[in-house]
Coordinates of C-alpha atoms and ligand atoms in Angstrom, one line a residue:
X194 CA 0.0 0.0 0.0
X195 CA 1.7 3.6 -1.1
X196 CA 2.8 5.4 2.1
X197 CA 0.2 8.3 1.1
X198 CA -1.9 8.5 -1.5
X199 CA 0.1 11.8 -3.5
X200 CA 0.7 9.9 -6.9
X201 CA 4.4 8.0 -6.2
X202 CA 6.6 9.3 -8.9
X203 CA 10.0 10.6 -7.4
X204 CA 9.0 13.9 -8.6
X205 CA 6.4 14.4 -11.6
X206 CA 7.2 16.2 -14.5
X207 CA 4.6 19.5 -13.9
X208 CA 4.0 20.8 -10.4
X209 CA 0.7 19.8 -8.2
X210 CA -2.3 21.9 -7.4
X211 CA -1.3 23.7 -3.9
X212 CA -4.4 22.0 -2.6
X213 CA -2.8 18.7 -3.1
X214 CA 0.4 19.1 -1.9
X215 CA -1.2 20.7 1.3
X216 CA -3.8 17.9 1.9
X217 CA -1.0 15.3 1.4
X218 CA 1.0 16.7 3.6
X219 CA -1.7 17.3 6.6
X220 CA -2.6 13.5 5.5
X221 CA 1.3 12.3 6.6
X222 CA 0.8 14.9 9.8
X223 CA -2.1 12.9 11.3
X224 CA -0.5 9.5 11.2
X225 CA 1.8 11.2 13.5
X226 CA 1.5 11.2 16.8
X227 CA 0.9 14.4 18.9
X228 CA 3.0 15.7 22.1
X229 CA -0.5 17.6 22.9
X230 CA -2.5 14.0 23.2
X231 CA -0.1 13.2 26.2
X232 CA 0.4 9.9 24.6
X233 CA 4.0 10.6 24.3
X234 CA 5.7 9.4 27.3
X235 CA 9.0 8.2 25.5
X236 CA 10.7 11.6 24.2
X237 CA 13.1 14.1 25.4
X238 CA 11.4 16.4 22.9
X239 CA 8.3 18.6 23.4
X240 CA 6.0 21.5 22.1
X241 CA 8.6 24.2 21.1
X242 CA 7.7 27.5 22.9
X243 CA 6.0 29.7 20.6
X244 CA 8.4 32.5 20.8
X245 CA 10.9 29.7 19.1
X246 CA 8.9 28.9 17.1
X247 CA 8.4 32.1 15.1
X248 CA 11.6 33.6 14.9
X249 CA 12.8 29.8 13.6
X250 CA 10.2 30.9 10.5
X251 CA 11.9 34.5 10.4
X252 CA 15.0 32.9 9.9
X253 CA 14.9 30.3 7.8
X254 CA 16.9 31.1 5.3
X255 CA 20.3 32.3 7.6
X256 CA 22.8 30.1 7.1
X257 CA 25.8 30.2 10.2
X258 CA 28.3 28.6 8.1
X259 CA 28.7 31.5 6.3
X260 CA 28.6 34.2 9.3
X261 CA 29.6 37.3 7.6
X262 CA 26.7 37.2 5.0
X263 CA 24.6 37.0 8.4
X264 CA 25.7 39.0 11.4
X265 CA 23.1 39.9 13.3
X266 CA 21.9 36.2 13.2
X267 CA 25.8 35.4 14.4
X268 CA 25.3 38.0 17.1
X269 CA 22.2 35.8 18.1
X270 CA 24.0 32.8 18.9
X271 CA 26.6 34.7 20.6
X272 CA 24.4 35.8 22.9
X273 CA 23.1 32.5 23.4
X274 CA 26.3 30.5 24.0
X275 CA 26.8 32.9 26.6
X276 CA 23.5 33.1 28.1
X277 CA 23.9 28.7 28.2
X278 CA 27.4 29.3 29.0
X279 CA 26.7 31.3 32.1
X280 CA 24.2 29.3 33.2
X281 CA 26.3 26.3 33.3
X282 CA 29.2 28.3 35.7
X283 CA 31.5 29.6 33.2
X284 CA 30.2 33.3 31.0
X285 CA 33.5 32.7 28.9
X286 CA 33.2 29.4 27.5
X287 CA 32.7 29.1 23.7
X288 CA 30.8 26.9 21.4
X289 CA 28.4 26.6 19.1
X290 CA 24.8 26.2 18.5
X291 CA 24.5 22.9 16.7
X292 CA 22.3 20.1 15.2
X293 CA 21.5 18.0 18.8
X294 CA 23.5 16.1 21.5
X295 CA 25.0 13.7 18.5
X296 CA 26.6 16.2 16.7
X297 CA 28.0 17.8 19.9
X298 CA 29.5 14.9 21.4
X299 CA 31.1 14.0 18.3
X300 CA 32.6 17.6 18.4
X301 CA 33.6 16.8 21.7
X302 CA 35.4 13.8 21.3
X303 CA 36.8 15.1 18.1
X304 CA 38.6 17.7 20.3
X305 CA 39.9 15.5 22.9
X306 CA 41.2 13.3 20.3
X307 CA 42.9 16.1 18.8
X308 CA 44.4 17.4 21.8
X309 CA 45.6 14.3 23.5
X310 CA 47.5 13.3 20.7
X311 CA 48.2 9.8 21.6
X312 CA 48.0 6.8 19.4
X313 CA 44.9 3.9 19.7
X314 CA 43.1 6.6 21.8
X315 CA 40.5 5.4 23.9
X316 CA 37.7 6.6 25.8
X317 CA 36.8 6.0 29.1
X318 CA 32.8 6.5 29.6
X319 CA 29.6 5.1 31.6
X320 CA 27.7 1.8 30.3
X321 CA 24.7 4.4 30.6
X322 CA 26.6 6.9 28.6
X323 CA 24.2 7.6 25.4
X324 CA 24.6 5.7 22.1
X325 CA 25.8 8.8 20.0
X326 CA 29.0 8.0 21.7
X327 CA 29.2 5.1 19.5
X328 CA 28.6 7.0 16.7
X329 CA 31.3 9.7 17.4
X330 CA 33.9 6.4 18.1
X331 CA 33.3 4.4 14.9
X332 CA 34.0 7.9 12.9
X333 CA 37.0 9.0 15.2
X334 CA 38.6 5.3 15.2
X335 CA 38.5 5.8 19.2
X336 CA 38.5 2.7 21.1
X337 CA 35.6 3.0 23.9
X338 CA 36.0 1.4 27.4
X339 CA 32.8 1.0 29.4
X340 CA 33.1 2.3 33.2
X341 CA 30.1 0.2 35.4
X342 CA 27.6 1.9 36.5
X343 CA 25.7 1.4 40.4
X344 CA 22.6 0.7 41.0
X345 CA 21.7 4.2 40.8
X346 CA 22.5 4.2 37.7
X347 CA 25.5 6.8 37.9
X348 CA 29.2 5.7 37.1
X349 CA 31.2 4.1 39.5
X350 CA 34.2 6.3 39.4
X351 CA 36.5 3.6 40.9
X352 CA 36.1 1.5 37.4
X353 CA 36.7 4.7 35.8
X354 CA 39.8 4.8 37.6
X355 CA 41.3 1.6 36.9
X356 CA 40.1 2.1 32.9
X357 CA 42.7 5.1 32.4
X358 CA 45.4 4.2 30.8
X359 CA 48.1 6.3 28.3
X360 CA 46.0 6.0 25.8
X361 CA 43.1 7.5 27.1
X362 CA 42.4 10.8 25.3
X363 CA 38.9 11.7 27.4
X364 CA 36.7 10.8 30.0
X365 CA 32.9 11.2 29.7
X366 CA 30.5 11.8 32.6
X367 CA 27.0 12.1 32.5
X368 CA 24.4 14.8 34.2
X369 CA 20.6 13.1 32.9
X370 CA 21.7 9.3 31.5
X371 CA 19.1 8.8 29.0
X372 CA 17.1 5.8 30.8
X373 CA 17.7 7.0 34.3
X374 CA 17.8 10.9 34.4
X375 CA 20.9 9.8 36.0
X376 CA 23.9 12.0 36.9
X377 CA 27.5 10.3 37.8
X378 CA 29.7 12.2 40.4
X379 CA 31.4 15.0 37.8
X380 CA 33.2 16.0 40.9
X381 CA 35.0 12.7 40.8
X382 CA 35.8 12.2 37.6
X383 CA 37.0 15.6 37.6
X384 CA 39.3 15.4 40.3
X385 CA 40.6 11.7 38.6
X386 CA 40.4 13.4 35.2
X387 CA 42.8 16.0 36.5
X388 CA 45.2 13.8 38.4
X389 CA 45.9 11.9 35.0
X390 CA 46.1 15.0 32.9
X391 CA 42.8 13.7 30.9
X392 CA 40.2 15.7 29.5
X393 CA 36.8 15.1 31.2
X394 CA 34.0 15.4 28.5
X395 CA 30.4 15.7 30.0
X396 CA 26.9 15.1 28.4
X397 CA 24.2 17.2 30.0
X398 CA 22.0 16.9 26.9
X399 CA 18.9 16.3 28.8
X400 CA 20.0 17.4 32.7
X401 CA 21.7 20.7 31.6
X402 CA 18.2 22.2 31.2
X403 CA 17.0 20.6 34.7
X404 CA 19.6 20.7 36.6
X405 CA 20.4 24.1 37.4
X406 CA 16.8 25.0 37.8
X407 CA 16.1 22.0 40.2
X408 CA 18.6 23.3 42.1
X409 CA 17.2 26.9 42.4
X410 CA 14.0 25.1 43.5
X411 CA 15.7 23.6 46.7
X412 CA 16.3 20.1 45.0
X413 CA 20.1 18.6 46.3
X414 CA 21.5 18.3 43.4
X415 CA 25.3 17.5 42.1
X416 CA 27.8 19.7 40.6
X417 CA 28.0 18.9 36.6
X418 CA 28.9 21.9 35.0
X419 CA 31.9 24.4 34.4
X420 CA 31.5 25.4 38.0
X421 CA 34.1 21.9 38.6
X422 CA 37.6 22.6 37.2
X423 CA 38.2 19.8 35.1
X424 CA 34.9 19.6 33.0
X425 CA 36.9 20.7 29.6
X426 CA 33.4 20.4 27.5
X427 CA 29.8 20.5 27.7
X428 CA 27.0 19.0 25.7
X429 CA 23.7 20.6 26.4
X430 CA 20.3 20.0 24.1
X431 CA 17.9 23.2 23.4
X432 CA 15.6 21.0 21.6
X433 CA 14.8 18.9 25.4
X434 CA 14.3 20.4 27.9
X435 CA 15.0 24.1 26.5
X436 CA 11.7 24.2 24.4
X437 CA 13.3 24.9 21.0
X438 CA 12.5 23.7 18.1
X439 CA 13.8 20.9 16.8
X440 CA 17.3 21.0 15.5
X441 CA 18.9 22.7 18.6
X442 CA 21.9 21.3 20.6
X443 CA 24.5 23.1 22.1
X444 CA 28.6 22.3 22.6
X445 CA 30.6 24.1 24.9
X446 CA 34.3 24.5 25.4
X447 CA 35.7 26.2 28.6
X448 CA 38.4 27.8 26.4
X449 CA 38.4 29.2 22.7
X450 CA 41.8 27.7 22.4
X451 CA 40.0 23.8 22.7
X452 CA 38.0 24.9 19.2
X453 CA 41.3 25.6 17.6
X454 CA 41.9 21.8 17.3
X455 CA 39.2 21.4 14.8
X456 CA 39.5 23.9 13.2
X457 CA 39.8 23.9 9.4
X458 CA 40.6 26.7 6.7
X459 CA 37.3 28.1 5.1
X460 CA 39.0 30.1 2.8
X461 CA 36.4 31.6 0.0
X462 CA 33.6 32.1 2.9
X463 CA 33.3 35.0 4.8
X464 CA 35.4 34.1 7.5
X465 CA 38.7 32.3 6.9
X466 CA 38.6 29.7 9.7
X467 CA 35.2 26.9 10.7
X468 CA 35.3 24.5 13.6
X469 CA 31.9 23.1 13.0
X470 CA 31.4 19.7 11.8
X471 CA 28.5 21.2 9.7
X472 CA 29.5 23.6 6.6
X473 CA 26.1 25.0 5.9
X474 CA 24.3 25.3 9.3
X475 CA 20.7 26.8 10.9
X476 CA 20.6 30.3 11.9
X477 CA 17.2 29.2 12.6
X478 CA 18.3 27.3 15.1
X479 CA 20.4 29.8 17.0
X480 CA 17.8 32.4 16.3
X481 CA 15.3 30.4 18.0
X482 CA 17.3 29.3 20.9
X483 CA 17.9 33.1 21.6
X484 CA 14.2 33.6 21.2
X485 CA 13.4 31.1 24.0
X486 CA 16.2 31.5 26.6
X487 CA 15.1 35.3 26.3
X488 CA 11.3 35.1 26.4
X489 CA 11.4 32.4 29.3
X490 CA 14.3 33.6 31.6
X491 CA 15.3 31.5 34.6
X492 CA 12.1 32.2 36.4
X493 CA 10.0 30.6 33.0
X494 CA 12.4 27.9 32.7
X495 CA 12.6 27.3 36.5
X496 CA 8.6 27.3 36.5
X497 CA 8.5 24.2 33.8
X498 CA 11.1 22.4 35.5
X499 CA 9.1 22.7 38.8
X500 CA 5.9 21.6 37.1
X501 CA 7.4 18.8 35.2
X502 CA 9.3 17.5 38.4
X503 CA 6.0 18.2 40.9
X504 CA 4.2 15.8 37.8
X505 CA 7.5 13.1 38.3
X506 CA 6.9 13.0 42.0
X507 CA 3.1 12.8 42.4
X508 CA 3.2 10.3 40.0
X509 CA 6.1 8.3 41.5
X510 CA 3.6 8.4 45.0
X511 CA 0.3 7.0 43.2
X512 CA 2.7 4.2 41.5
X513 CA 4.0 3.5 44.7
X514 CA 0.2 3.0 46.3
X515 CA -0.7 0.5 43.3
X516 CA 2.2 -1.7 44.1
X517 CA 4.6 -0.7 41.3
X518 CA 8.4 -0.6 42.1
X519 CA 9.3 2.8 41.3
X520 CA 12.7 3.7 40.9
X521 CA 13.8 7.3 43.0
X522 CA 14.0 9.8 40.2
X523 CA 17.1 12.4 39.7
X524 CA 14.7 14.3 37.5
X525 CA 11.9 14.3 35.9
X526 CA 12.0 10.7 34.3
X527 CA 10.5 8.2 36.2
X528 CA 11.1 4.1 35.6
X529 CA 9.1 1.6 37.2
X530 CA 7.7 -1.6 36.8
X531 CA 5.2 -4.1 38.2
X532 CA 6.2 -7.9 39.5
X533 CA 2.5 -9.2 38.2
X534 CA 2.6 -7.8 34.4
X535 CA 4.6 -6.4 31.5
X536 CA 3.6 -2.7 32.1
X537 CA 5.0 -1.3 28.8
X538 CA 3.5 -4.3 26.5
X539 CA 0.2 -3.3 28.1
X540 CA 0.8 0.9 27.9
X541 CA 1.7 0.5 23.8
X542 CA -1.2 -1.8 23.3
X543 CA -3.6 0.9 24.6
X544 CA -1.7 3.8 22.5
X545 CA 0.4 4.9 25.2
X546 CA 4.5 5.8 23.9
X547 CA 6.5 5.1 26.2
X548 CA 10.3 2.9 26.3
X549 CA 11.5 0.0 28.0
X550 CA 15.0 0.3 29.8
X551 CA 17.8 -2.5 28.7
X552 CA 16.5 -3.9 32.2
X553 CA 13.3 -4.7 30.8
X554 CA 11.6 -1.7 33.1
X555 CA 8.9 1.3 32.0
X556 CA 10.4 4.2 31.4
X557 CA 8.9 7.8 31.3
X558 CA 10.0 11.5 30.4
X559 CA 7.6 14.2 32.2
X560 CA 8.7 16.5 29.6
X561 CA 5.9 19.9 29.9
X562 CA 3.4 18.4 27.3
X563 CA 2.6 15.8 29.9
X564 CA -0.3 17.6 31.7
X565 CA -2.3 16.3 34.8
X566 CA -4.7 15.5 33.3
X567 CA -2.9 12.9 31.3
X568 CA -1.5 11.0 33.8
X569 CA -5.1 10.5 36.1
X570 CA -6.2 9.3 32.5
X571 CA -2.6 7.0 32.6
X572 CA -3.1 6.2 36.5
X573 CA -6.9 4.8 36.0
X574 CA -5.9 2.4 33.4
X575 CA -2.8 1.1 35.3
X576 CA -4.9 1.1 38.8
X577 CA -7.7 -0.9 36.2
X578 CA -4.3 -3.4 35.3
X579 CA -3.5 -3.7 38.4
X580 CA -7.2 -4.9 40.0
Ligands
0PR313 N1 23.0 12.5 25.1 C1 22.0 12.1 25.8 C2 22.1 11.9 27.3 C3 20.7 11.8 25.2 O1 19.7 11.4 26.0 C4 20.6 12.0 23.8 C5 19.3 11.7 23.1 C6 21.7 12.4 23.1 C7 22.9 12.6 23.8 C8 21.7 12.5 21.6 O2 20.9 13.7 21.3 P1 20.2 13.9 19.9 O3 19.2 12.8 19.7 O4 19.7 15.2 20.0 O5 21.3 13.8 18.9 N2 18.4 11.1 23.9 C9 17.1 10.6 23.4 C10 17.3 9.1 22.8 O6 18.0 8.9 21.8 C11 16.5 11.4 22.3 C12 15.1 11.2 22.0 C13 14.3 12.3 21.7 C14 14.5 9.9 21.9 C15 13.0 12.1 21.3 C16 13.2 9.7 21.5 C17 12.5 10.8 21.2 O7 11.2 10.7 20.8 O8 16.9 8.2 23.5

């Protein structure tokens, strides 16, 4: 059966009635699912704030790959490196605004490589530590050593200890593991990172828009960020929990000097030098970013987080009460699981998204599209599951 029912040529020789494209295209739209229905509990994504959204559309056609031709959307994602870059402990630090937490931890690594230098280099990161990681090691022929992790899901530093060898060009901690909400001791990597001379890469792709807000809402909460000496590098996604539209990460360097490792000569653009690992690039992106971190401020972004996380913890209770063993959250993803029945099997049967951990548990993101009322609606049919 054709995918949609647009005739299936590759592209037709004359162009189709606008009314055709358009209900073709609103016909592949509803076979998508919706963040507003609340079904979604599996994604780190959500409804981009409106103020995002807009200038995204006013710059669509900015290009950051060739930043002369566009200054004043340059000047945007200046100003929002340094707005993320303060907000993660350190106003100076330098990066870009980039595709999403893949393309920055490839960047990452890509530095490290290129600064340690050494020969087989290998890195030294959590089992938890996200997939992309994988990515960025088959591409940079780097060799990856898996640290263990506790049963909290955070990385026990003492493996990561014993895994440094001379070869090791980076280690990688993470503040919000993608099936936990997890986040390993930075501190102690740090201070391990530093005794061996290693640079200590961290991914705070979901947890770098959580954290520092949890912890302005009274939460205990570890350092992750440039506020510890040794973190050299920080991935941090705009399109989770910063409510941008979707492509938005961020990659952050402590020092300027870190960038000039990857850098290449761009010689008939506008500026002779790129560190990117994208040529052509969104000013959209950047634009939008700027756009949200501007219309929300710390207070907006600090109210989300404290909705999202008061939605993680009522939720985590009313589990409790129906005999579900509920894992204690580090944020506002919440994995459980009952000893009588395969709760995700029976959640995806009824419509529900949500993703299993490798341990076989539920797992759910309270990202802000998850309303209230959603999860009574989610609560009666597990308290009906469980009766
Ligand atoms: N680092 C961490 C800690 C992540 O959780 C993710 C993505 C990445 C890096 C990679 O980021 P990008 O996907 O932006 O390149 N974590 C989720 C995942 O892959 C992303 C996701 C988002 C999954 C929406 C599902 C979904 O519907 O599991």
């Amino acid at each position: 059966m054709p995918l949609l029912t647009l005739p299936q040529h590759p592209v037709q020789e004359k162009g189709l009635p606008k009314g055709e494209v358009e209900r073709a295209l609103q016909e592949a739209r509803q076979r998508d699912m919706s963040y507003a229905s609340g079904r979604i509990l599996s994604s780190m994504c959500t409804i981009p704030h409106e103020a995002a959204v807009k200038a995204f559309v006013d710059f669509l056609s900015t290009n950051l790959g060739d930043p002369g031709l566009f200054q004043g959307t340059k000047q945007l994602e200046r100003q929002a490196i340094a707005d993320i870059a303060t907000l993660l402990g350190c106003g100076g630090a330098k990066g870009f605004i980039v595709s999403g937490g893949t393309e920055a931890n490839i960047t990452a690594l890509w530095v490290a490589r290129e600064l340690a230098g050494v020969q087989k280099p290998e890195v030294v990161l959590p089992e938890t530590a996200h997939f992309s990681f994988e990515k960025a090691a088959r591409m940079l022929r780097l060799r990856l050593v898996y640290a263990r992790t506790l049963d909290d899901s955070s990385v026990d530093v003492e493996d990561v200890r014993r895994k440094l060898t001379a070869r090791t060009a980076a280690v990688v901690g993470v503040a919000g593991n993608t099936e936990y909400g997890g986040v390993d001791d930075i501190e102690a990597l740090s201070e391990i990172a530093q005794e061996h001379g290693t640079y200590l890469h961290v991914d705070a792709a979901f947890g770098g828009f959580v954290l520092p807000f949890l912890r302005e809402l009274g939460y205990r909460v570890r350092d992750f960020d440039f506020s510890v000496p040794g973190v050299c590098s920080i991935t941090v996604d705009p399109h989770k929990m910063g409510l941008a539209p979707i492509p938005a990460g961020c990659i952050l360097f402590r020092g300027e000097e870190m960038l000039e490792a990857v850098q290449v000569e761009s010689p008939y653009l506008s500026m002779p030098v790129q560190c990117t690992l994208l040529g052509t690039r969104s000013g959209a992106s950047a634009a939008a970013v700027f756009a949200v971190l501007k219309s929300l401020g710390r207070e907006g972004y600090r109210r989300v987080v404290e909705e999202c996380m008061r939605n993680t913890l009522m939720l985590r209770e009313r589990l409790l009460s129906l005999g579900f063993r509920v894992r204690e959250p580090w944020m506002n993803i919440l994995v459980f699981e009952h000893p009588a029945f395969d709760v995700v099997a029976e959640l995806r049967q009824r419509g529900w998204a949500v993703s299993r951990t490798r341990a076989g548990e539920a797992r759910l993101v309270l990202m802000p599209h998850v309303r209230r009322e959603h999860l009574e609606e989610l609560l009666s049919l597990l308290e009906e599951l469980t009766s």
